[in-house]
mmCIF file of C-alpha atoms in Angstrom:
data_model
loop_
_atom_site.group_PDB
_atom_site.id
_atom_site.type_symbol
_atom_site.label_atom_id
_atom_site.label_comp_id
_atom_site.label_asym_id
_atom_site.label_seq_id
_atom_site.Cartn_x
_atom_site.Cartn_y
_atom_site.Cartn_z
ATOM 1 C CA UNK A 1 70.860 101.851 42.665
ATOM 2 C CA UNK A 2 72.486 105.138 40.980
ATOM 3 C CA UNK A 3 71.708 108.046 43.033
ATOM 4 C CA UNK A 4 71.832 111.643 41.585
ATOM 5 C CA UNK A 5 72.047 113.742 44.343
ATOM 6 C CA UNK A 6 70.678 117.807 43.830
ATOM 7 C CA UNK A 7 72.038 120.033 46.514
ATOM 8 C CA UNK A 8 69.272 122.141 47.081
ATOM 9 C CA UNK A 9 65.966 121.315 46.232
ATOM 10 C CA UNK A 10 64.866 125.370 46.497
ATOM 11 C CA UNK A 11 66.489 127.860 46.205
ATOM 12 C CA UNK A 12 65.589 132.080 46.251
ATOM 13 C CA UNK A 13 68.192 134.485 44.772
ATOM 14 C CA UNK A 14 68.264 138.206 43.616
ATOM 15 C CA UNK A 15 69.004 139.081 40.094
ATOM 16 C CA UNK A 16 71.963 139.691 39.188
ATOM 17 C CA UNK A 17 73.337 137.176 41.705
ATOM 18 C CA UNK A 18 75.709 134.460 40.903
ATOM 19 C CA UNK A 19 74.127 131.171 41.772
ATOM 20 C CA UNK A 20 76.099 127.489 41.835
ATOM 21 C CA UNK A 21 73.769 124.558 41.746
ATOM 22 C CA UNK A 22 75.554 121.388 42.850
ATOM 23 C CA UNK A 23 75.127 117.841 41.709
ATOM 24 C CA UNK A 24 76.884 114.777 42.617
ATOM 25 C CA UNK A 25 76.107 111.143 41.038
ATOM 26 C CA UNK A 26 77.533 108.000 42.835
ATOM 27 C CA UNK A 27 77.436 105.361 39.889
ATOM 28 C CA UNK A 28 80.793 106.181 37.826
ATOM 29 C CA UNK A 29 78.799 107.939 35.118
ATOM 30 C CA UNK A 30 80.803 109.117 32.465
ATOM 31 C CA UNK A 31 77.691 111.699 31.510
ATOM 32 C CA UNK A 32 76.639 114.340 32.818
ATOM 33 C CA UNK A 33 73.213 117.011 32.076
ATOM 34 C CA UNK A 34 71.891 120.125 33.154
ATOM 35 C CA UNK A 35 68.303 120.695 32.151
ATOM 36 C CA UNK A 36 65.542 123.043 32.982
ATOM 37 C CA UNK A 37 62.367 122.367 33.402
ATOM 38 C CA UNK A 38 59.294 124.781 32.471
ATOM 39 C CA UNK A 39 55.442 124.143 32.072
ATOM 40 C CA UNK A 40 54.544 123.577 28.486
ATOM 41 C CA UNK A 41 58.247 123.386 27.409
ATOM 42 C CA UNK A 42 59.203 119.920 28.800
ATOM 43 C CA UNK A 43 62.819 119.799 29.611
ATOM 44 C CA UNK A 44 65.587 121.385 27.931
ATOM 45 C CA UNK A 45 69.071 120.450 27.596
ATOM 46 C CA UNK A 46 71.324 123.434 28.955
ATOM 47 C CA UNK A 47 74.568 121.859 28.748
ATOM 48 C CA UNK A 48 76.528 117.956 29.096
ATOM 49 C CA UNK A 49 79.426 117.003 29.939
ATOM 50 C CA UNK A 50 80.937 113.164 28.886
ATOM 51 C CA UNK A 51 83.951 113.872 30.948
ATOM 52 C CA UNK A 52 86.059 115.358 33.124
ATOM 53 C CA UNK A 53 86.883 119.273 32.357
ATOM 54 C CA UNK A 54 84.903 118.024 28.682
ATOM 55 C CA UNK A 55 81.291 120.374 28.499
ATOM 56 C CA UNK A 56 79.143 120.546 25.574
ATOM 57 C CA UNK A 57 76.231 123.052 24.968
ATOM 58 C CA UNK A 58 72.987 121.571 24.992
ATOM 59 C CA UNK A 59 70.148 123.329 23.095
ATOM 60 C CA UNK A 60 70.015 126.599 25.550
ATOM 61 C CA UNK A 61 73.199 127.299 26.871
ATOM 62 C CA UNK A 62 72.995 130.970 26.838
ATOM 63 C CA UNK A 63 73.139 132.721 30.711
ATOM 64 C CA UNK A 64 74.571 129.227 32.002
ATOM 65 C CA UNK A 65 78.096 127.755 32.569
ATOM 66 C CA UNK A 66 79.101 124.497 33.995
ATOM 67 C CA UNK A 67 82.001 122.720 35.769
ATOM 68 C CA UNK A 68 83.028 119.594 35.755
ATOM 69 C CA UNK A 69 86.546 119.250 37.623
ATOM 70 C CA UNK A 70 85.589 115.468 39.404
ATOM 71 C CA UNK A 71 83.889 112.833 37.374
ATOM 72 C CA UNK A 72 81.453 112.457 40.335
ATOM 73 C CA UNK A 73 80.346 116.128 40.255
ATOM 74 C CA UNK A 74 78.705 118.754 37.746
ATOM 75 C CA UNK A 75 78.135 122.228 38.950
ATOM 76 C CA UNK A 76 75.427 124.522 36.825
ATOM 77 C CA UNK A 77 76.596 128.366 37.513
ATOM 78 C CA UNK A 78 74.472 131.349 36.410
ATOM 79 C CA UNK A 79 76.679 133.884 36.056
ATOM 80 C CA UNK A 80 74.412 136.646 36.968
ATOM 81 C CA UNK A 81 71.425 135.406 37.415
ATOM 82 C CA UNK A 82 67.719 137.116 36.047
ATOM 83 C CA UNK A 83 64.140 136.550 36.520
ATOM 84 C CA UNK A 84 63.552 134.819 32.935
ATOM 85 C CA UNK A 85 66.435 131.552 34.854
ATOM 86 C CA UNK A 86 63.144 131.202 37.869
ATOM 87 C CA UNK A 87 62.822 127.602 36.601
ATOM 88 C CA UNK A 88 62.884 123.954 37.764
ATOM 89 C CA UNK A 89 66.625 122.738 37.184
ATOM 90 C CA UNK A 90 67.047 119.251 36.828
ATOM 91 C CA UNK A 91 70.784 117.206 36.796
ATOM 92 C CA UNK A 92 71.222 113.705 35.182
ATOM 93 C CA UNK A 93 73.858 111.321 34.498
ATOM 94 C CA UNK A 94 74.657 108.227 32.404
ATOM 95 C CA UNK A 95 76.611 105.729 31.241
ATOM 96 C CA UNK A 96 78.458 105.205 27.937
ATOM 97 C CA UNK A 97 77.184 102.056 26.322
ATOM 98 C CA UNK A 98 79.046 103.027 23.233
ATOM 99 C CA UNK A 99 76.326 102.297 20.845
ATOM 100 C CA UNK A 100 73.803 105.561 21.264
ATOM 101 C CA UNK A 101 71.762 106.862 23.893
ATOM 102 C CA UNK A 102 71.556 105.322 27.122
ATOM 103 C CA UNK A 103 69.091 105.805 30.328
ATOM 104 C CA UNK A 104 69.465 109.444 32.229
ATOM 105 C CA UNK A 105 69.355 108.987 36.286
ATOM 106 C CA UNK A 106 67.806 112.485 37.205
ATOM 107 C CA UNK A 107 67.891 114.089 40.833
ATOM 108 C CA UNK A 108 65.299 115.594 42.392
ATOM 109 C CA UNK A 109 65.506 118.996 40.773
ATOM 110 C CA UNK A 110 66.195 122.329 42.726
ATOM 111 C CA UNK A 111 63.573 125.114 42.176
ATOM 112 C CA UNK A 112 65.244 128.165 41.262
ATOM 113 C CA UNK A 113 63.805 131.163 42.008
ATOM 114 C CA UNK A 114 64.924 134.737 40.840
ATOM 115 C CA UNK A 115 63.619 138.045 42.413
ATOM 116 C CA UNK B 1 67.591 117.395 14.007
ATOM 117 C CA UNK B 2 65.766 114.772 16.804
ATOM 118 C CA UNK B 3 62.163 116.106 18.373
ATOM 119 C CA UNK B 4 59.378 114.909 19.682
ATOM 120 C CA UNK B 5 55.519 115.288 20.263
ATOM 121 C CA UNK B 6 53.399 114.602 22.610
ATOM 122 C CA UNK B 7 49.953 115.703 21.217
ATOM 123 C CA UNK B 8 48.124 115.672 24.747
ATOM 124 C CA UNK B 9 48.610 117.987 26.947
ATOM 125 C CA UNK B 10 46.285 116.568 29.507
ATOM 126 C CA UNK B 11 44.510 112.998 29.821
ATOM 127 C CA UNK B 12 41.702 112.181 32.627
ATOM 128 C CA UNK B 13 40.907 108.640 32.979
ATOM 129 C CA UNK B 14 38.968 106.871 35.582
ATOM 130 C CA UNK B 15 41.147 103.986 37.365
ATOM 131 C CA UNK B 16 40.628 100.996 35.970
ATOM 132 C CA UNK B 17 39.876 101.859 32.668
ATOM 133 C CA UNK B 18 43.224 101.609 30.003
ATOM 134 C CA UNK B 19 45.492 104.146 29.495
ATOM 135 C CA UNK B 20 47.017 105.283 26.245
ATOM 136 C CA UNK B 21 49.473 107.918 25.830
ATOM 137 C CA UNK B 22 51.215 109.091 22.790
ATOM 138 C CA UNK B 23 54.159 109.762 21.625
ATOM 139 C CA UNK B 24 55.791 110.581 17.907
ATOM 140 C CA UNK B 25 59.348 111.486 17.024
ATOM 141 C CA UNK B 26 61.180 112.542 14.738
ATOM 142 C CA UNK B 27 65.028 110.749 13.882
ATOM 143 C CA UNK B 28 66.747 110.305 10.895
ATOM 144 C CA UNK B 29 68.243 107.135 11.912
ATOM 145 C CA UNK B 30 67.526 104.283 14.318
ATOM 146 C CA UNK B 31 66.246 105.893 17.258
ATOM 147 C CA UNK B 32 66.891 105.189 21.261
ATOM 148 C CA UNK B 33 62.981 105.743 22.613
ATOM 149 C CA UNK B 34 62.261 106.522 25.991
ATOM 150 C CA UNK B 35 59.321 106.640 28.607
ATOM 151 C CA UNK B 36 60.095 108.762 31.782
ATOM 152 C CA UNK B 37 57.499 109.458 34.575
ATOM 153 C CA UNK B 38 57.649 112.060 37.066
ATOM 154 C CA UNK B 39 55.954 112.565 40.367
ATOM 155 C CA UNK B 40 54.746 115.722 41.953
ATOM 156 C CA UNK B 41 58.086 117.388 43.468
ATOM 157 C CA UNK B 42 59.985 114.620 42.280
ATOM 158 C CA UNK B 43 63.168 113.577 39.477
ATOM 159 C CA UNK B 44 62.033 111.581 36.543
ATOM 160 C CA UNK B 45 62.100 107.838 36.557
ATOM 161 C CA UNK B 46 62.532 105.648 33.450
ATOM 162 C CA UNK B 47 59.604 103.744 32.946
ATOM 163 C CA UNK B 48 60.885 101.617 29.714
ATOM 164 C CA UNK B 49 63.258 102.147 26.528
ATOM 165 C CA UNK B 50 63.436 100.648 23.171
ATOM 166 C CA UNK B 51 66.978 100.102 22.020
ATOM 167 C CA UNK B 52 66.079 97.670 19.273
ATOM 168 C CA UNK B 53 64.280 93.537 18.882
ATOM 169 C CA UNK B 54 60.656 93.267 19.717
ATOM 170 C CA UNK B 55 59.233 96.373 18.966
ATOM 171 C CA UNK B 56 56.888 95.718 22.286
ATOM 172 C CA UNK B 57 58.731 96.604 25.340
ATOM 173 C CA UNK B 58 57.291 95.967 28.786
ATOM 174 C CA UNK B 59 58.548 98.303 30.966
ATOM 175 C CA UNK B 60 58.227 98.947 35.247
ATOM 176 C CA UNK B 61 54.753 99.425 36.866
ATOM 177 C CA UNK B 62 52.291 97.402 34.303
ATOM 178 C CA UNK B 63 53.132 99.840 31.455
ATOM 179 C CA UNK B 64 54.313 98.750 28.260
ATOM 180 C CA UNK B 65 54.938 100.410 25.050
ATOM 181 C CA UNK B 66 54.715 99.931 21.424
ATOM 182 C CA UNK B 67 57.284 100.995 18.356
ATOM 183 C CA UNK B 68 55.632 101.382 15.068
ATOM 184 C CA UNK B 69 58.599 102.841 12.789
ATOM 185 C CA UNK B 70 56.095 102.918 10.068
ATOM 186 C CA UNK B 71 54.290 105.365 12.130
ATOM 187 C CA UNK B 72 57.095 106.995 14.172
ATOM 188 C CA UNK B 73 55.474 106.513 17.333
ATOM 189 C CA UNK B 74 56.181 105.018 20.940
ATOM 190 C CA UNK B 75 52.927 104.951 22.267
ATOM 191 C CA UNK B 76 52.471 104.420 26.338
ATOM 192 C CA UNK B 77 49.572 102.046 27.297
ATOM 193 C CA UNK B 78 48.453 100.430 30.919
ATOM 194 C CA UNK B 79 45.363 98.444 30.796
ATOM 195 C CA UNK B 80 44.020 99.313 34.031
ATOM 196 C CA UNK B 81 45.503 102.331 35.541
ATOM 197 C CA UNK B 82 45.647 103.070 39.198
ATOM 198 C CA UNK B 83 45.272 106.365 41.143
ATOM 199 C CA UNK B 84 49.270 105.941 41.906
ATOM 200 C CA UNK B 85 49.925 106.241 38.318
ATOM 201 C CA UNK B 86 48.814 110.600 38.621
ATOM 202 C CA UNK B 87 52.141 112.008 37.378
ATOM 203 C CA UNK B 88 53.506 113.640 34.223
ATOM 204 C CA UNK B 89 54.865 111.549 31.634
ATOM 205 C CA UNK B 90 58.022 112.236 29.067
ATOM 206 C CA UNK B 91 58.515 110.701 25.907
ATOM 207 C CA UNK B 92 62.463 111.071 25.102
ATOM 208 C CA UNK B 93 64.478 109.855 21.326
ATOM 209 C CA UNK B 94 68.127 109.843 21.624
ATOM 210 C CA UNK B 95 70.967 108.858 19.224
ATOM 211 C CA UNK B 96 71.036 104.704 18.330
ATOM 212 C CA UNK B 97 74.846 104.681 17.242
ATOM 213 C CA UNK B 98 77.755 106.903 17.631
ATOM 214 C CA UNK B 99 77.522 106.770 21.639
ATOM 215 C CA UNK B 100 76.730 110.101 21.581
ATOM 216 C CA UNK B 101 74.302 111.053 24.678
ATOM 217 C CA UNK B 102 72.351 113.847 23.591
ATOM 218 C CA UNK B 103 68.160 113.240 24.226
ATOM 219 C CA UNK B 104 65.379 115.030 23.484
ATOM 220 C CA UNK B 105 62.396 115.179 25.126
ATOM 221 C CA UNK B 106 58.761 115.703 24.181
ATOM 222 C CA UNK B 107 56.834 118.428 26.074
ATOM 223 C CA UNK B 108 54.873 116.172 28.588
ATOM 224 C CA UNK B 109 51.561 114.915 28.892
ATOM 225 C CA UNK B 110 49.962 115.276 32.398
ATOM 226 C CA UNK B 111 47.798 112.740 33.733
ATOM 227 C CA UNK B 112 44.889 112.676 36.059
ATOM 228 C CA UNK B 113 43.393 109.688 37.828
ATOM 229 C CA UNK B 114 39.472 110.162 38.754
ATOM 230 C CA UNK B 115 38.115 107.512 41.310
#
């Protein structure tokens, strides 16, 4: 069974702090997604990566960075971090099937909080 | 560009009775169609997908769901839901061809189970 593993499941930072948020998967994925999570909004795609050192914004990159220097791992970095990022951030990953969208494995999320 | 809607925000139903939830999207080409569920605190878990074939999918936990192109929907249904089944549920559409991973997902619809 793919496991997506979140490293923190809360976390409570000050603004302007830089925060890393940590995700490993264990199934070979070639993808990997940030999203965030917020009530009425669903979840939006911050940014993907489909391979190592490869990133790609998603639909609301802006305030956000990403890493990806092992296939198995795809940090999320807020580079200095404000109250509008207090969110639920969720991590994914998938396989390439080669012939369109395949299933996302999500974590657990980790709770961001900004003060 | 893909979206999705998910016209309820909210759905009670007493367990037992059926359960329908929907879902329409918007794709200009063959769509991937998703149905995630997500429990309180918890990652999302796919539920079913339609990649293509019989345009009714059965998917994990008694649900199933239908494809109507004509309609552009991917309606959810149970016939006799349980309390178990209180969570929030995600419609998703990504990409049929090109391999490229990018999905969207509808803004939720929460349901409640009343004994």
């Amino acid at each position: 069974d793919v496991k997506v593993t979140q490293s923190s499941r809360y976390l409570v930072k000050r603004t302007g702090e830089k925060v890393f948020l940590e995700c490993v998967q264990d199934m070979d994925h070639e993808n990997m997604f940030w999203y965030r999570q917020d009530p009425g909004l669903g979840l939006r795609l911050i940014y993907f990566s489909y391979d190592v050192k490869m990133k790609e914004k998603g639909d609301i990159p802006e305030g956000y960075s990403v890493s990806r220097e092992k296939k198995e791992r795809f940090s999320l970095i807020l580079e200095s971090a404000s109250t509008n990022q207090t969110s639920m951030y969720l991590c994914a990953s998938s396989s390439t099937t080669g012939t369109g969208a395949s299933p996302l494995h999500f974590g657990n999320g980790t709770r961001l909080t900004v003060t | 560009a893909q979206s999705v809607t998910q016209p309820d925000i909210h759905i009670t139903v007493s367990e037992g009775a059926s359960l329908e939830l929907r879902c329409n999207y918007s794709y200009g080409a063959t769509p991937y169609l998703f149905w995630y569920v997500q429990s309180p605190g918890q990652g999302l878990q796919l539920l079913l997908k339609y990649f293509s074939g019989d345009t009714l999918v059965q998917g994990i936990k008694g649900f199933e769901a239908e494809f109507k192109r004509s309609q552009s929907s991917f309606n959810l249904r149970k016939p006799s839901v349980h309390w178990s089944d209180a969570a929030e549920y995600f419609c998703a559409v990504g990409p049929g061809t090109g391999g490229y991973q990018k999905v969207t997902f509808g803004t939720g619809t929460k349901l409640q189970v009343i004994p």
